[in-house]
Amino acid sequence: MSPSFTRAVIALGSNLGERNDTLTVAVADLVDPPEVRLLAISPIVQTKAVGGPADQPDFLNMVIAVETSLTAPELLRHCQAVEGQHLRVRGVRWGPRTLDVDIITYGDAVSSDPALTLPHPRAAERAFVLYPWSLIDPSAELNGEKVGDLAARAADFAGLAPFDGFEDNRFEDRSGAAGAVEP
């Protein structure tokens, strides 16, 4: 008998180091075992940090949809192991990090377990999760509302920016002088 698979939505974020490379490799790491299959991957958005210490670097955020035969606690352990592979340090709450991986939904599971609250307790307020999610699943709902509608009402929606794949908007000309790239 083959194992049954459950659809899960996972959010990833990074604001330290080579953020784009970290997210790319982390997605591959998350879907590496045969128990986790990638269904969809969102575009990356750039955002200011929400909560935590002031003056943090901007985050790159994205969402993936997977199907998995892992239980929710097993998926959480897998996500935390991937964070560890990318040198995630748990220090300051909502502080800077090389990689943050959160399970947003796991099928229709609802849990108030402090180790894994489902759906994610703050997802409905975070455009940096909701907007990328709406791009890969426009009909998705969270708490009975379309994720796109929730994203548009989220306090951080105005601060979202598409990420073009470059770590910053600077270049170096042949003389070695740095300059800003014109839009």
Short mmCIF file of C-alpha atoms in Angstrom, two decimals:
data_model
loop_
_atom_site.label_atom_id
_atom_site.label_comp_id
_atom_site.label_asym_id
_atom_site.label_seq_id
_atom_site.Cartn_x
_atom_site.Cartn_y
_atom_site.Cartn_z
CA MET A 1 0.00 0.00 0.00
CA SER A 2 1.41 3.39 -0.94
CA PRO A 3 1.51 6.18 1.64
CA SER A 4 -1.10 8.92 1.51
CA PHE A 5 0.05 12.44 0.82
CA THR A 6 -1.14 15.66 2.44
CA ARG A 7 -0.86 19.09 0.81
CA ALA A 8 1.10 21.64 2.84
CA VAL A 9 2.01 25.27 2.32
CA ILE A 10 5.45 26.31 3.53
CA ALA A 11 6.84 29.85 3.77
CA LEU A 12 10.55 30.59 3.52
CA GLY A 13 12.40 33.78 4.36
CA SER A 14 15.99 34.99 4.62
CA ASN A 15 17.60 38.30 5.51
CA LEU A 16 21.22 37.34 6.15
CA GLY A 17 23.93 36.22 3.75
CA GLU A 18 23.24 35.34 0.13
CA ARG A 19 19.48 35.42 0.61
CA ASN A 20 18.45 34.39 -2.90
CA ASP A 21 20.92 31.49 -3.03
CA THR A 22 19.81 30.36 0.44
CA LEU A 23 16.15 30.25 -0.60
CA THR A 24 16.94 28.39 -3.82
CA VAL A 25 19.01 25.73 -2.08
CA ALA A 26 16.55 25.48 0.82
CA VAL A 27 13.68 24.66 -1.55
CA ALA A 28 15.78 21.87 -3.05
CA ASP A 29 16.66 20.63 0.44
CA LEU A 30 13.01 20.67 1.53
CA VAL A 31 11.85 18.59 -1.42
CA ASP A 32 14.90 16.31 -1.55
CA PRO A 33 13.41 13.36 0.34
CA PRO A 34 10.86 11.28 -1.59
CA GLU A 35 8.34 11.95 1.19
CA VAL A 36 8.06 15.60 0.08
CA ARG A 37 6.99 16.50 -3.47
CA LEU A 38 7.07 20.05 -4.83
CA LEU A 39 3.76 21.18 -6.32
CA ALA A 40 4.32 24.92 -6.82
CA ILE A 41 6.85 27.62 -6.08
CA SER A 42 6.06 31.31 -5.80
CA PRO A 43 8.05 34.26 -7.05
CA ILE A 44 10.28 35.88 -4.42
CA VAL A 45 9.27 39.16 -2.80
CA GLN A 46 11.40 41.56 -0.81
CA THR A 47 10.05 43.08 2.40
CA LYS A 48 11.08 44.99 5.47
CA ALA A 49 11.37 42.89 8.62
CA VAL A 50 8.12 42.60 10.58
CA GLY A 51 8.67 42.75 14.32
CA GLY A 52 11.97 42.07 16.00
CA PRO A 53 14.94 44.39 16.32
CA ALA A 54 15.01 47.63 14.32
CA ASP A 55 17.37 48.14 11.38
CA GLN A 56 17.39 44.53 10.20
CA PRO A 57 18.27 43.85 6.57
CA ASP A 58 15.31 43.34 4.22
CA PHE A 59 13.90 39.84 3.88
CA LEU A 60 13.41 37.80 0.76
CA ASN A 61 10.27 35.68 1.13
CA MET A 62 8.57 32.99 -0.88
CA VAL A 63 6.02 30.20 -0.52
CA ILE A 64 6.00 26.64 -1.79
CA ALA A 65 3.19 24.13 -1.97
CA VAL A 66 4.14 20.51 -1.39
CA GLU A 67 2.49 17.19 -0.85
CA THR A 68 4.02 15.00 1.78
CA SER A 69 3.64 11.61 3.39
CA LEU A 70 5.32 12.97 6.53
CA THR A 71 3.10 13.70 9.50
CA ALA A 72 2.89 17.35 10.56
CA PRO A 73 5.41 16.87 13.41
CA GLU A 74 7.76 15.00 11.05
CA LEU A 75 7.46 17.79 8.48
CA LEU A 76 8.25 20.35 11.21
CA ARG A 77 11.38 18.40 12.20
CA HIS A 78 12.39 18.22 8.53
CA CYS A 79 11.89 22.00 8.10
CA GLN A 80 13.94 22.68 11.23
CA ALA A 81 16.70 20.36 9.99
CA VAL A 82 16.84 22.33 6.72
CA GLU A 83 17.06 25.57 8.73
CA GLY A 84 19.97 24.01 10.62
CA GLN A 85 21.72 23.07 7.38
CA HIS A 86 21.60 26.78 6.53
CA LEU A 87 23.04 27.78 9.91
CA ARG A 88 19.80 29.13 11.37
CA VAL A 89 20.41 30.45 14.88
CA ARG A 90 17.43 30.84 17.20
CA GLY A 91 18.28 33.84 19.33
CA VAL A 92 16.20 36.98 19.23
CA ARG A 93 12.52 36.45 18.42
CA TRP A 94 11.84 37.73 14.90
CA GLY A 95 15.51 38.62 14.63
CA PRO A 96 17.72 38.39 11.55
CA ARG A 97 18.24 34.89 10.19
CA THR A 98 19.85 33.03 7.38
CA LEU A 99 16.71 30.97 6.87
CA ASP A 100 13.24 30.81 8.36
CA VAL A 101 10.92 27.97 7.32
CA ASP A 102 7.33 27.95 8.56
CA ILE A 103 4.56 25.46 7.90
CA ILE A 104 1.54 27.63 7.10
CA THR A 105 -0.99 24.87 6.50
CA TYR A 106 -0.92 21.10 6.63
CA GLY A 107 -4.01 19.82 4.84
CA ASP A 108 -7.05 20.89 6.83
CA ALA A 109 -5.29 20.31 10.14
CA VAL A 110 -6.09 22.67 13.00
CA SER A 111 -3.82 22.53 16.02
CA SER A 112 -3.17 24.79 18.98
CA ASP A 113 -0.06 22.84 19.99
CA PRO A 114 2.61 25.44 20.86
CA ALA A 115 5.22 23.35 19.01
CA LEU A 116 3.22 23.49 15.77
CA THR A 117 0.14 25.69 15.62
CA LEU A 118 -1.89 25.13 12.44
CA PRO A 119 -2.71 27.05 10.45
CA HIS A 120 0.26 29.29 11.29
CA PRO A 121 -1.06 31.75 13.88
CA ARG A 122 0.13 34.96 12.19
CA ALA A 123 -0.07 33.97 8.51
CA ALA A 124 -3.43 35.71 7.97
CA GLU A 125 -1.77 39.05 8.87
CA ARG A 126 1.37 38.77 6.76
CA ALA A 127 1.32 39.86 3.14
CA PHE A 128 4.83 38.48 2.68
CA VAL A 129 3.28 35.01 3.09
CA LEU A 130 -0.20 35.62 1.67
CA TYR A 131 0.72 37.45 -1.53
CA PRO A 132 3.24 34.87 -2.84
CA TRP A 133 0.79 32.13 -1.83
CA SER A 134 -1.98 33.81 -3.80
CA LEU A 135 0.24 33.82 -6.89
CA ILE A 136 0.62 30.03 -6.86
CA ASP A 137 -2.95 29.29 -5.75
CA PRO A 138 -5.39 32.17 -6.43
CA SER A 139 -8.32 30.22 -5.00
CA ALA A 140 -6.55 29.34 -1.74
CA GLU A 141 -8.33 30.24 1.47
CA LEU A 142 -7.14 30.72 5.00
CA ASN A 143 -9.66 30.90 7.82
CA GLY A 144 -12.48 31.02 5.24
CA GLU A 145 -11.08 34.01 3.29
CA LYS A 146 -9.15 34.15 0.02
CA VAL A 147 -5.46 34.61 0.71
CA GLY A 148 -5.26 37.38 -1.92
CA ASP A 149 -7.93 39.39 -0.09
CA LEU A 150 -6.14 38.88 3.22
CA ALA A 151 -2.86 39.97 1.61
CA ALA A 152 -4.36 43.20 0.30
CA ARG A 153 -5.57 44.09 3.82
CA ALA A 154 -2.35 43.17 5.61
CA ALA A 155 -0.39 46.02 7.18
CA ASP A 156 2.82 45.06 5.34
CA PHE A 157 1.25 44.81 1.86
CA ALA A 158 2.40 48.28 0.74
CA GLY A 159 6.01 47.37 1.54
CA LEU A 160 6.18 44.30 -0.73
CA ALA A 161 8.41 44.54 -3.78
CA PRO A 162 9.10 41.96 -6.47
CA PHE A 163 12.64 40.63 -6.26
CA ASP A 164 14.52 40.71 -9.55
CA GLY A 165 17.19 38.19 -8.63
CA PHE A 166 19.94 40.69 -7.90
CA GLU A 167 21.12 41.10 -4.32
CA ASP A 168 21.25 44.88 -4.64
CA ASN A 169 20.95 47.66 -7.20
CA ARG A 170 24.62 48.46 -7.49
CA PHE A 171 27.20 47.65 -10.12
CA GLU A 172 30.86 48.20 -10.47
CA ASP A 173 32.15 49.83 -13.63
CA ARG A 174 35.53 48.94 -15.14
CA SER A 175 37.28 51.68 -13.17
CA GLY A 176 36.08 50.09 -9.94
CA ALA A 177 33.77 52.96 -9.02
CA ALA A 178 30.42 51.86 -7.68
CA GLY A 179 27.24 53.40 -9.04
CA ALA A 180 23.52 52.93 -8.80
CA VAL A 181 21.69 51.12 -11.54
CA GLU A 182 19.01 53.28 -13.11
CA PRO A 183 15.54 51.72 -13.29
#
